[in-house]
Tab-separated table of C-alpha atoms in Angstrom:
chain	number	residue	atom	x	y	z
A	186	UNK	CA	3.009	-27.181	-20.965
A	187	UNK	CA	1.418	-24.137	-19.243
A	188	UNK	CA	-1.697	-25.773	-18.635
A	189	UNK	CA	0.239	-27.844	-15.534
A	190	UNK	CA	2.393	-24.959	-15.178
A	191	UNK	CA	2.776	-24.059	-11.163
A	192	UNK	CA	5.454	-22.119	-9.461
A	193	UNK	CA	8.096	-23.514	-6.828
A	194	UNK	CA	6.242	-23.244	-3.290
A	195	UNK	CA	9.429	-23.865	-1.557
A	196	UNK	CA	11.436	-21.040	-3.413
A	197	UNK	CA	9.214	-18.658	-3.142
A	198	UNK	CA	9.009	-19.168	0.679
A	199	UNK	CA	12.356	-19.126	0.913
A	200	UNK	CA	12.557	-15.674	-0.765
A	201	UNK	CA	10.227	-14.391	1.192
A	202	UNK	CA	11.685	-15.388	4.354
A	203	UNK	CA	15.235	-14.329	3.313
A	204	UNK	CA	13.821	-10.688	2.280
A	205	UNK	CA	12.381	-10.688	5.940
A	206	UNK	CA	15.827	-11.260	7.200
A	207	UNK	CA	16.213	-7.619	6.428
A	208	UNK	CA	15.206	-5.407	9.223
A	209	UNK	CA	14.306	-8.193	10.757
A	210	UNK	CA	12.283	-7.023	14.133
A	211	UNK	CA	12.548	-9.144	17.531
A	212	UNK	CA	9.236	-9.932	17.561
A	213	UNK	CA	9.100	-11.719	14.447
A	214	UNK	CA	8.466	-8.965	11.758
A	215	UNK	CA	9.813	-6.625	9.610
A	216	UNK	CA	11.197	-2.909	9.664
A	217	UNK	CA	12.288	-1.867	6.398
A	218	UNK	CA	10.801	1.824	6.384
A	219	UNK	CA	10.952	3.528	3.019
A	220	UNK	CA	14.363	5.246	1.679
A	221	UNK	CA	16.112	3.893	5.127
A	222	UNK	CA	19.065	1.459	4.885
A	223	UNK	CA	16.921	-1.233	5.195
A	224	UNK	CA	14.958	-0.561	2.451
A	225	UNK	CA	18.090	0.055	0.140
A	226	UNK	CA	19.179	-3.317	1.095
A	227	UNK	CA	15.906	-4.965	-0.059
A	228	UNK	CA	16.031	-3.196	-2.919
A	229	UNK	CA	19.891	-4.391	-3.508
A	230	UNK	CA	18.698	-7.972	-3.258
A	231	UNK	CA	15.368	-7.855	-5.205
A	232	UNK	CA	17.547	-5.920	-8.221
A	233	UNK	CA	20.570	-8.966	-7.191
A	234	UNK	CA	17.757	-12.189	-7.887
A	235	UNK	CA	16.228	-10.384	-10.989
A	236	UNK	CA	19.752	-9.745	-12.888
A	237	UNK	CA	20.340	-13.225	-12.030
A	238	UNK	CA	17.232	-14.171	-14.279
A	239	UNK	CA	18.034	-12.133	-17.295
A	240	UNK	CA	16.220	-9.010	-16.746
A	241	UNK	CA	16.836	-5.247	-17.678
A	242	UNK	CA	16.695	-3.145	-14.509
A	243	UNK	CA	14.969	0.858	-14.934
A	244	UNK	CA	14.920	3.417	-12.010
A	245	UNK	CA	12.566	6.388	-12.442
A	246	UNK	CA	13.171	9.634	-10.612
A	247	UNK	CA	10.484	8.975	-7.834
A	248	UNK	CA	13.030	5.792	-7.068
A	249	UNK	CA	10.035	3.032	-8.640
A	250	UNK	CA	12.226	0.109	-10.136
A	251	UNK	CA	11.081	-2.013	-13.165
A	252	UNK	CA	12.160	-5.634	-14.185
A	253	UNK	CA	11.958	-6.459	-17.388
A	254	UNK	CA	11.530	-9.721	-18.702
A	255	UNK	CA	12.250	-9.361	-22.822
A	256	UNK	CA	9.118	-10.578	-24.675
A	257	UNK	CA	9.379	-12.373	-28.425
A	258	UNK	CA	7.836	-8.925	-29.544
A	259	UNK	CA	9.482	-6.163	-27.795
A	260	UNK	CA	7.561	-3.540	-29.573
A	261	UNK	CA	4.371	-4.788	-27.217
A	262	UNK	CA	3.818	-2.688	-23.600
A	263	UNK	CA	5.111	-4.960	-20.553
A	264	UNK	CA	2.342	-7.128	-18.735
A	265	UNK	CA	3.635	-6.169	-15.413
A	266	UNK	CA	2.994	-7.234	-11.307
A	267	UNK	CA	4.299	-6.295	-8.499
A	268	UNK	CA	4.078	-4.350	-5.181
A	269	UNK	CA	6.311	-2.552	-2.432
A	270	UNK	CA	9.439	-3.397	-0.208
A	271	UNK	CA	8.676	-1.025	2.611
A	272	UNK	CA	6.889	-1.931	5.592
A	273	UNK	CA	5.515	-0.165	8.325
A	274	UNK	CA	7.466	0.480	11.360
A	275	UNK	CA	6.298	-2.283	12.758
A	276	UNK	CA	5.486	-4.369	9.810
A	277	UNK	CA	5.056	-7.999	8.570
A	278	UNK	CA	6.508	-10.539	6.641
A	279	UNK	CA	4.086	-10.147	3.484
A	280	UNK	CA	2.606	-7.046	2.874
A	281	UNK	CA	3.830	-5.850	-0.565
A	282	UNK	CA	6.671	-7.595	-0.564
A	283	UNK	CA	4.477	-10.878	-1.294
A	284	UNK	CA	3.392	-9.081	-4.549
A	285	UNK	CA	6.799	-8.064	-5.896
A	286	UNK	CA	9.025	-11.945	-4.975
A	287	UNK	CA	5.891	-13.883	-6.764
A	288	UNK	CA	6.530	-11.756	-9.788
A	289	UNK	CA	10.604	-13.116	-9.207
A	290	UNK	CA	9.173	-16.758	-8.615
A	291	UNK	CA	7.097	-16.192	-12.021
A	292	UNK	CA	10.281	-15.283	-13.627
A	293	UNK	CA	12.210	-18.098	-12.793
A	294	UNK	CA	9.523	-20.141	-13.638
A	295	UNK	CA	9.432	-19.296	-16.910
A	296	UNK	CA	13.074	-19.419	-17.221
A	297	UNK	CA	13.232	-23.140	-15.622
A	298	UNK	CA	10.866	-23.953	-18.146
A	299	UNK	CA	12.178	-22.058	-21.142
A	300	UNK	CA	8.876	-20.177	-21.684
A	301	UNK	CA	9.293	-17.145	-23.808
A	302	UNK	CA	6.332	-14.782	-23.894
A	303	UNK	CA	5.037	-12.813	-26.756
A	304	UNK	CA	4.591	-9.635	-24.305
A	305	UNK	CA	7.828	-8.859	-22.048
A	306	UNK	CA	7.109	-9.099	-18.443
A	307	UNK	CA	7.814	-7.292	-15.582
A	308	UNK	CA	8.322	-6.843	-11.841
A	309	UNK	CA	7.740	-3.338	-10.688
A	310	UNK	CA	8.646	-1.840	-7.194
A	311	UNK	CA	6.588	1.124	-6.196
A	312	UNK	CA	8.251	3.333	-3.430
A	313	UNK	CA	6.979	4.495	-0.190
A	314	UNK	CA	3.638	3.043	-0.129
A	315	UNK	CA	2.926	2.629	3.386
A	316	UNK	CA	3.525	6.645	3.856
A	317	UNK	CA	4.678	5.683	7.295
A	318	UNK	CA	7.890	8.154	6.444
A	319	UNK	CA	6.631	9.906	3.921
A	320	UNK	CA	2.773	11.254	3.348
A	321	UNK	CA	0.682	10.132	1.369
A	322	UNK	CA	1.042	7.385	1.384
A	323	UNK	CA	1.372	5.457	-2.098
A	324	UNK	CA	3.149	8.557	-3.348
A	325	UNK	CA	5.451	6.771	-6.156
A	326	UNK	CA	2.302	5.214	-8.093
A	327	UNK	CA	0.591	8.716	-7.576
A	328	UNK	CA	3.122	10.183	-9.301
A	329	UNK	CA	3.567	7.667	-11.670
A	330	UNK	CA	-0.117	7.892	-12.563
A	331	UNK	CA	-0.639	11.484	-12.803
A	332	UNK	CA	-2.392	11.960	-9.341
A	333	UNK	CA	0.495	13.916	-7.926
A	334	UNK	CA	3.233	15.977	-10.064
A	335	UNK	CA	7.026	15.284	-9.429
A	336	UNK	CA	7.600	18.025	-7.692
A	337	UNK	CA	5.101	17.849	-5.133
A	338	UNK	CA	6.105	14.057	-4.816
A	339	UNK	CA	9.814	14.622	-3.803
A	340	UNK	CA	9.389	17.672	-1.845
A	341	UNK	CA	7.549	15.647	0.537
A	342	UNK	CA	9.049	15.509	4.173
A	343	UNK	CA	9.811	13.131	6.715
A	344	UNK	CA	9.412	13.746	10.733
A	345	UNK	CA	13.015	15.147	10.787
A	346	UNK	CA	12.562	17.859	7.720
A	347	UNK	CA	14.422	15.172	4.916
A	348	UNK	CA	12.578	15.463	1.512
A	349	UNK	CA	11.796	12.167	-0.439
A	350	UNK	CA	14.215	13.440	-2.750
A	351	UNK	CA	17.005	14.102	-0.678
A	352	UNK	CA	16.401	10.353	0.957
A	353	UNK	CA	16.108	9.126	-2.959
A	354	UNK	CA	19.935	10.404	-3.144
A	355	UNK	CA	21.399	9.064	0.513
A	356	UNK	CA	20.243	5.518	-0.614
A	357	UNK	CA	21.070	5.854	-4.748
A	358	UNK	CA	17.977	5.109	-5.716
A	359	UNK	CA	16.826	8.567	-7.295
A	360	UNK	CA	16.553	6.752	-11.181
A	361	UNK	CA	17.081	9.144	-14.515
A	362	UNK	CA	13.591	7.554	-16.566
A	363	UNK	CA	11.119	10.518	-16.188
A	364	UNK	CA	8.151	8.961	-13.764
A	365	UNK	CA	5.130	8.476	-16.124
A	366	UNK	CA	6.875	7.990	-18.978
A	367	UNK	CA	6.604	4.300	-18.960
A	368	UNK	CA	4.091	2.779	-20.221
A	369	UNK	CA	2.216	-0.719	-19.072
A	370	UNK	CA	0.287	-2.844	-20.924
A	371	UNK	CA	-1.446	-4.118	-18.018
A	372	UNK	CA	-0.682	-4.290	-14.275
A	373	UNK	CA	-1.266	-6.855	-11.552
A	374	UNK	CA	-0.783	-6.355	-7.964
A	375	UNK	CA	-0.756	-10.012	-5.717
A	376	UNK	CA	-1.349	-9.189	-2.199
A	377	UNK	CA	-2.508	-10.524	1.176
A	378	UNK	CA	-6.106	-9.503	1.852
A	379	UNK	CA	-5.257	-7.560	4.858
A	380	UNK	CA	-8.949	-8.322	6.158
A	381	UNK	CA	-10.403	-11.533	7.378
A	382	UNK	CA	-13.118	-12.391	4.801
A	383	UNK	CA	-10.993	-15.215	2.548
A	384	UNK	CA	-9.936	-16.475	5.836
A	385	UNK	CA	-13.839	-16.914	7.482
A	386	UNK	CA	-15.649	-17.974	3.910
A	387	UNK	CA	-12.666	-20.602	3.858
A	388	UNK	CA	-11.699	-18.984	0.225
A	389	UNK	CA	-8.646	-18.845	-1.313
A	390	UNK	CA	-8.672	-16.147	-3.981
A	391	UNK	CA	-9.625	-12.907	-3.772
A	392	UNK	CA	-10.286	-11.498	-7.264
A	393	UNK	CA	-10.499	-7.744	-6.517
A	394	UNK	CA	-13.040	-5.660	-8.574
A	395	UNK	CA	-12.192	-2.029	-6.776
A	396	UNK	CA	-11.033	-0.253	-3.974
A	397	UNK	CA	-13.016	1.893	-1.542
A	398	UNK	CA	-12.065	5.372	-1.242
A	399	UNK	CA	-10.010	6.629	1.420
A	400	UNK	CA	-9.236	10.293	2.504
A	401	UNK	CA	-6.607	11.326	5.296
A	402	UNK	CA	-6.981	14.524	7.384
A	403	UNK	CA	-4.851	16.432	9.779
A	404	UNK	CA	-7.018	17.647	12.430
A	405	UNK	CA	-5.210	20.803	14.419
A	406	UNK	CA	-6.625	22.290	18.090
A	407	UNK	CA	-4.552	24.964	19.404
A	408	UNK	CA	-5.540	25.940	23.179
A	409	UNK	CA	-3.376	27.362	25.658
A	410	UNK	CA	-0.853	25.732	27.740
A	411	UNK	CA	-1.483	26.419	31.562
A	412	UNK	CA	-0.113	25.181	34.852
A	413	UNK	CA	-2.433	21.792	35.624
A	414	UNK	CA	-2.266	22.587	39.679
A	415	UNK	CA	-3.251	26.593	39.317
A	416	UNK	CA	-5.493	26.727	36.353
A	417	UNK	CA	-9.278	25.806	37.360
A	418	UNK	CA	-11.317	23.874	35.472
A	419	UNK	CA	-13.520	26.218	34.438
A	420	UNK	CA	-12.012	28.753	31.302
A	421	UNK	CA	-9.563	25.802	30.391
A	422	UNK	CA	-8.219	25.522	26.993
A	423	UNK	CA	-7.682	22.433	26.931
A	424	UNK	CA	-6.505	20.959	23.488
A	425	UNK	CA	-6.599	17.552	24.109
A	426	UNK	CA	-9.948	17.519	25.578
A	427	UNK	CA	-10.639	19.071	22.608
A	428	UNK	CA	-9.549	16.142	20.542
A	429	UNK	CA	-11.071	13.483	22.795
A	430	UNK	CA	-14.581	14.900	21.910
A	431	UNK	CA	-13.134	14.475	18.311
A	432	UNK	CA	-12.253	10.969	18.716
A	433	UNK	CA	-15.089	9.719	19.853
A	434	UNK	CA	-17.007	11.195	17.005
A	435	UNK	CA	-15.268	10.014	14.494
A	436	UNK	CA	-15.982	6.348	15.234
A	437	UNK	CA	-19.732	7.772	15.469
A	438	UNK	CA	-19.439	9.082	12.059
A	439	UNK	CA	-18.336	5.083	10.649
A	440	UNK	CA	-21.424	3.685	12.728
A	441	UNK	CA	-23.764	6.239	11.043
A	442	UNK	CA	-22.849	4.421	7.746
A	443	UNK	CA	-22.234	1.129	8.245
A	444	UNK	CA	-21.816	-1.562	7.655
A	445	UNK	CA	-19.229	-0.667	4.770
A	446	UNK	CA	-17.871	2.498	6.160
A	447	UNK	CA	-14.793	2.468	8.657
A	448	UNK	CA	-13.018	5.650	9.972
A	449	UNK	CA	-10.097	5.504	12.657
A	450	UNK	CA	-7.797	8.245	14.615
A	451	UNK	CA	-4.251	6.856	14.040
A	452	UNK	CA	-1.643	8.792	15.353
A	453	UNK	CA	-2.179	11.808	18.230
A	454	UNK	CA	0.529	14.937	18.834
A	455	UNK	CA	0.542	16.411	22.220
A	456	UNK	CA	2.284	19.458	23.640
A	457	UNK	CA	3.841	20.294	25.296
A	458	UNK	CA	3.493	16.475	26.727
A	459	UNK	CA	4.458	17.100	30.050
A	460	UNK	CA	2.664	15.960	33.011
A	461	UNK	CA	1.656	19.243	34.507
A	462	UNK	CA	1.116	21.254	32.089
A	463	UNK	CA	-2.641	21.712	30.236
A	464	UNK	CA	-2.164	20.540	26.288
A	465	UNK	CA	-1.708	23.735	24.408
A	466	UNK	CA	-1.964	21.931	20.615
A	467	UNK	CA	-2.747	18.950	19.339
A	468	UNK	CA	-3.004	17.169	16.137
A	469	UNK	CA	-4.415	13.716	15.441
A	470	UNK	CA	-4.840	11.919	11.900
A	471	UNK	CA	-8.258	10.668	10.662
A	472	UNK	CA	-9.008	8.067	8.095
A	473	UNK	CA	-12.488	7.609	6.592
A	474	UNK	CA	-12.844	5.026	3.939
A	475	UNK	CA	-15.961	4.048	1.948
A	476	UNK	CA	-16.984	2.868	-1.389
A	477	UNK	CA	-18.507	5.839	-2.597
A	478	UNK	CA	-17.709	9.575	-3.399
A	479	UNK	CA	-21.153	10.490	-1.736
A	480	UNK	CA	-20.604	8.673	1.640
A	481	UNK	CA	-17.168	10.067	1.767
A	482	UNK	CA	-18.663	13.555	1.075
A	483	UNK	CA	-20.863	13.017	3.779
A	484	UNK	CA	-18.700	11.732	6.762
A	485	UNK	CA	-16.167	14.731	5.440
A	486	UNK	CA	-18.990	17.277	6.693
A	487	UNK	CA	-19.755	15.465	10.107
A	488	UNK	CA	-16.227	15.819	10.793
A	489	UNK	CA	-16.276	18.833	9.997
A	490	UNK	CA	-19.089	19.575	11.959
A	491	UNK	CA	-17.651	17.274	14.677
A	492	UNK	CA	-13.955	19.598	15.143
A	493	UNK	CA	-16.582	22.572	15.265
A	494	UNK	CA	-18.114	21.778	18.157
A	495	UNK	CA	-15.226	20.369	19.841
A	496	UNK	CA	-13.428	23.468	19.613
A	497	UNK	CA	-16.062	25.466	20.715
A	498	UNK	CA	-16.849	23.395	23.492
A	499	UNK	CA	-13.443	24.009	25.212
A	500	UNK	CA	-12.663	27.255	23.794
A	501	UNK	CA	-9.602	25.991	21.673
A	502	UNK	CA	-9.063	26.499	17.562
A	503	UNK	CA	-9.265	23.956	15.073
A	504	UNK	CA	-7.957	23.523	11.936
A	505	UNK	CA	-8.920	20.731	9.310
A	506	UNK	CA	-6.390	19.733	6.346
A	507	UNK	CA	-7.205	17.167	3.970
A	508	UNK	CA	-4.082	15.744	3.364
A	509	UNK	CA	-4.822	12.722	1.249
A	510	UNK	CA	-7.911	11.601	-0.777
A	511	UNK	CA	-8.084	8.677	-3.007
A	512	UNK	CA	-11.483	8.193	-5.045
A	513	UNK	CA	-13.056	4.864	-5.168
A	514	UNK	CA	-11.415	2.600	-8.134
A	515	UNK	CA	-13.314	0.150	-10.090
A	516	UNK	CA	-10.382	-1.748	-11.934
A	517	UNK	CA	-10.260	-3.151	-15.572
A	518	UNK	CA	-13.066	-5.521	-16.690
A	519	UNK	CA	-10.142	-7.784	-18.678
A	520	UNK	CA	-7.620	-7.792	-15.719
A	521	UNK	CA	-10.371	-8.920	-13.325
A	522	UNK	CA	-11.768	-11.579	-15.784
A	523	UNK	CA	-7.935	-12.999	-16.360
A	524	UNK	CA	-7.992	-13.836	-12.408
A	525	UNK	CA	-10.840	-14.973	-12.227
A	526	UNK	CA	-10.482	-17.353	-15.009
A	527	UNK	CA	-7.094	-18.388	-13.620
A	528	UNK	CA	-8.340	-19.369	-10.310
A	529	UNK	CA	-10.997	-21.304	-12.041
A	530	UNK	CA	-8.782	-23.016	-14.190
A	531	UNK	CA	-6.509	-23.739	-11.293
A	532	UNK	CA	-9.260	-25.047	-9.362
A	533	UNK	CA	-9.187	-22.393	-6.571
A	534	UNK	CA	-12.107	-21.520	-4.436
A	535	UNK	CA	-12.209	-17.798	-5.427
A	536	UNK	CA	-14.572	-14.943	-4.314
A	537	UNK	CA	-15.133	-11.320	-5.953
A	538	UNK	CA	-14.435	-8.336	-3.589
A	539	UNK	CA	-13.517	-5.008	-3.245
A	540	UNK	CA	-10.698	-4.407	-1.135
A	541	UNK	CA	-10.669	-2.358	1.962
A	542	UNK	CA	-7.397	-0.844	1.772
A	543	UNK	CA	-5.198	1.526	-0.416
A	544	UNK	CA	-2.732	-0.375	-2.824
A	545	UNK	CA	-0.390	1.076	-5.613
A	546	UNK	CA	-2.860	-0.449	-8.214
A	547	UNK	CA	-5.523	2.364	-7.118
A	548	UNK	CA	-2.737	5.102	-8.854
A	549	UNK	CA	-1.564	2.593	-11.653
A	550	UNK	CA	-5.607	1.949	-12.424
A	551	UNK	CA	-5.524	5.674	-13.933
A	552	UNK	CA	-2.932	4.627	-16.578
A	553	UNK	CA	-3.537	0.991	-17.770
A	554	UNK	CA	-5.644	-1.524	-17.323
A	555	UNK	CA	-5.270	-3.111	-13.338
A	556	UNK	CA	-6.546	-5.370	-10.982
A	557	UNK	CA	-5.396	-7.411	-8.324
A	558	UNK	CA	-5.625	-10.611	-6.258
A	559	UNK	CA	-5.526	-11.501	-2.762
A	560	UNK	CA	-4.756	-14.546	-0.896
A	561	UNK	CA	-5.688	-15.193	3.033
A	562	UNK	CA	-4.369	-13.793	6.210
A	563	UNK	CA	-3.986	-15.230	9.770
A	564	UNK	CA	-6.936	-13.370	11.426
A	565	UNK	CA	-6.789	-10.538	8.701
A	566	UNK	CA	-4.430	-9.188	10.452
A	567	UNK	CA	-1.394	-7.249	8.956
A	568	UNK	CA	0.542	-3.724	10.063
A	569	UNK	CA	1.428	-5.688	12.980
A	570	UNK	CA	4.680	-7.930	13.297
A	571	UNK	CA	2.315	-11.234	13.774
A	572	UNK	CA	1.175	-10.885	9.791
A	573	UNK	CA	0.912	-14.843	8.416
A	574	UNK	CA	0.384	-16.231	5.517
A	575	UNK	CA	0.971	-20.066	4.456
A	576	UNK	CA	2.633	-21.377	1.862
A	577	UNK	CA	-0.258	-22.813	0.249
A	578	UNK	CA	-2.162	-19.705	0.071
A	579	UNK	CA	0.931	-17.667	-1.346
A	580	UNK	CA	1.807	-19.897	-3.850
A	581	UNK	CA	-2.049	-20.294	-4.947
A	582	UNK	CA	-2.087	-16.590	-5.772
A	583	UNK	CA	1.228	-16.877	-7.547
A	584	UNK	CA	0.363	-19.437	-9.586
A	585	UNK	CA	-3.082	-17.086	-10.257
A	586	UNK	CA	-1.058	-14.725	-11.045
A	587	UNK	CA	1.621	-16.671	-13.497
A	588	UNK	CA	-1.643	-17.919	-15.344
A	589	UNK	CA	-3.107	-14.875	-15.515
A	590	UNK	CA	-0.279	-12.843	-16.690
A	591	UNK	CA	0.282	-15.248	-19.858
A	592	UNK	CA	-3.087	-14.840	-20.630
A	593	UNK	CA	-2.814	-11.026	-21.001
A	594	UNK	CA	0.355	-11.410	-22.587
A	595	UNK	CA	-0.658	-13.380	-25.833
């Protein structure tokens, strides 16, 4: 029977598109930022469907939430998938959440079919990944796989000075099971591709060998604020001049290396931000990616090199604080041959890749055996309220990932 197995297309839609109902954003997306209301309410309904189906709900302290199918040998580790609830602020219909209602579309699958596995199974939810609220971002996994320590993990603060903990607590979610302690016997993360490469080759799996390494900075150039009308040109201190220089080579550094590396200024802090007065401090966010440790090494100095001369330039300070690096993951030869025999079986046009972006499997890869699959993207796009997917693609990777968690679960 599970050689015609397939999940319900229609269901799983409708899931997906119910989930999206909260935080719902006029423009067609989604705003469930982690450890708001929103987000407990997703959580609320994702823990509502998977009681529903018979499974044993676990909270660890760093709020992660695991749904456990039982397995005819309960002695076995869980073959788990899943993904996040939280979106960016202004977020899509897909990203993460795709990965965690398949894995409740598997599970009622199975049910509808009476299917009992010899592993249990299980949907897990990984908190915060986005790190809109809270950086880094992907701090739950981190913990979870022994990149970051508890401590550091809910000490970390939002824009208004509330600790993950504390925000853990206003929304019930801070869970009792120590984070770490639980162990997986494999892990699968089903996500849109986020890029446009499925989408151009015409492809419909991704089967995802790695991840490129990413690292996060917090570039700081204090100056000195000055009347704009008074002050001449010459002995500015100009901050923000000081971080234009920086911007523009940081894009330099990514076109030094390419075609594979990408870097990108993301977010910019000006002030006093007032019209006529000369930017005193400012702090922008970089983000270098790149496949390997060396290239990352490298672009680190140039930026280095780059805030150097920028400050000196306009006579401000800089200061340069690495505030996230993730090294380049190559995920679990078994995990990546269980896709990629799925999709073969299935009769999906299928492609290996590494993918471009940070997921929760990069942390989880430290502790068992990972990989994950991607479907297609409207344009590649996604972080933007106009993510699409169709139902066709999403329930192609679902059914990937049905196939290919009963294979690792013999």
């Amino acid at each position: 029977m599970t050689e015609e197995l397939r999940i319900n297309q229609d269901r799983l839609w409708r899931r997906l598109m119910r989930m999206a109902e909260i935080g719902a954003t006029p423009a067609g997306g989604s705003c469930r930022v982690a450890l708001t209301e929103e987000d407990r309410q997703g959580r609320d309904l994702f823990i509502e469907w998977c009681r529903t189906l018979g499974c044993e709900i676990r909270i660890d302290r760093m709020g992660n939430i695991f749904a456990q199918r039982p397995g005819i040998d309960p002695e076995r580790l869980p073959i788990a998938c899943g993904s996040h609830l939280d979106t960016q602020p202004h977020g899509g219909k897909f990203d993460g959440v795709y990965g965690v209602l398949a894995g409740v579309e598997i599970f009622e699958t199975l049910n509808d079919q009476g299917i009992e596995t010899a592993a249990p199974l299980e949907i897990c939810v990984w908190t915060n990944e986005e790190g809109s609220r809270f950086a880094p971002p992907m701090i739950s996994s981190g913990v979870f796989g022994g990149t970051y320590d508890l401590d550091y993990g809910l000490s970390r603060e939002d824009a208004d000075g509330i600790t993950l903990g504390e925000a853990l607590e206003g929304i019930g979610y801070a869970g009792a099971l120590p984070c770490g302690d639980h162990r997986l016997g494999a892990f699968l993360e089903a996500h849109i591709e986020q890029g446009p490469i499925l989408e151009r080759q015409a492809e419909t799996i991704g089967v995802v060998i790695g991840v490129q390494g990413s690292r996060w900075y917090r570039v700081t150039f204090h100056g000195q604020d000055a009347h704009t009308g008074s002050t001449p040109m010459a002995g500015r201190r100009d901050a923000l001049v000081s971080a234009a220089h920086t911007i523009g080579a940081v894009r330099k550094i990514a076109e030094q290396q390419a075609p594979s590396a990408v870097a990108t200024v993301g977010r910019i802090d000006c002030l006093p931000n007032s019209h006529n007065t000369i930017p005193g401090e400012v702090a922008l966010t970089v983000d270098m990616r790149h496949a390997t440790v060396d290239t990352l090494d490298i672009m680190e100095t140039q930026l280095h090199e780059a805030v150097n001369a920028a400050a000196h330039r306009e006579g401000t300070e800089a200061e340069i604080q690495r505030i996230m690096a993730t090294p380049p993951v190559h995920f679990d030869a078994r995990c990546i041959e269980a896709v990629a025999e799925a999709a073969r079986e299935l009769g999906y046009s299928h492609r290996h890749m590494l993918s471009g972006a940070g997921h929760d499997a990069c942390h989880v890869a430290r502790v068992a055996p990972t990989s994950m699959i991607f479907v297609p993207c409207a344009g590649g796009l996604s972080h933007n309220e106009a993510e699409s997917a169709t139902p066709e693609d999403l329930a192609a990777g679902a059914n990937v990932l049905l196939k290919a968690m009963l294979k690792l679960a013999r």
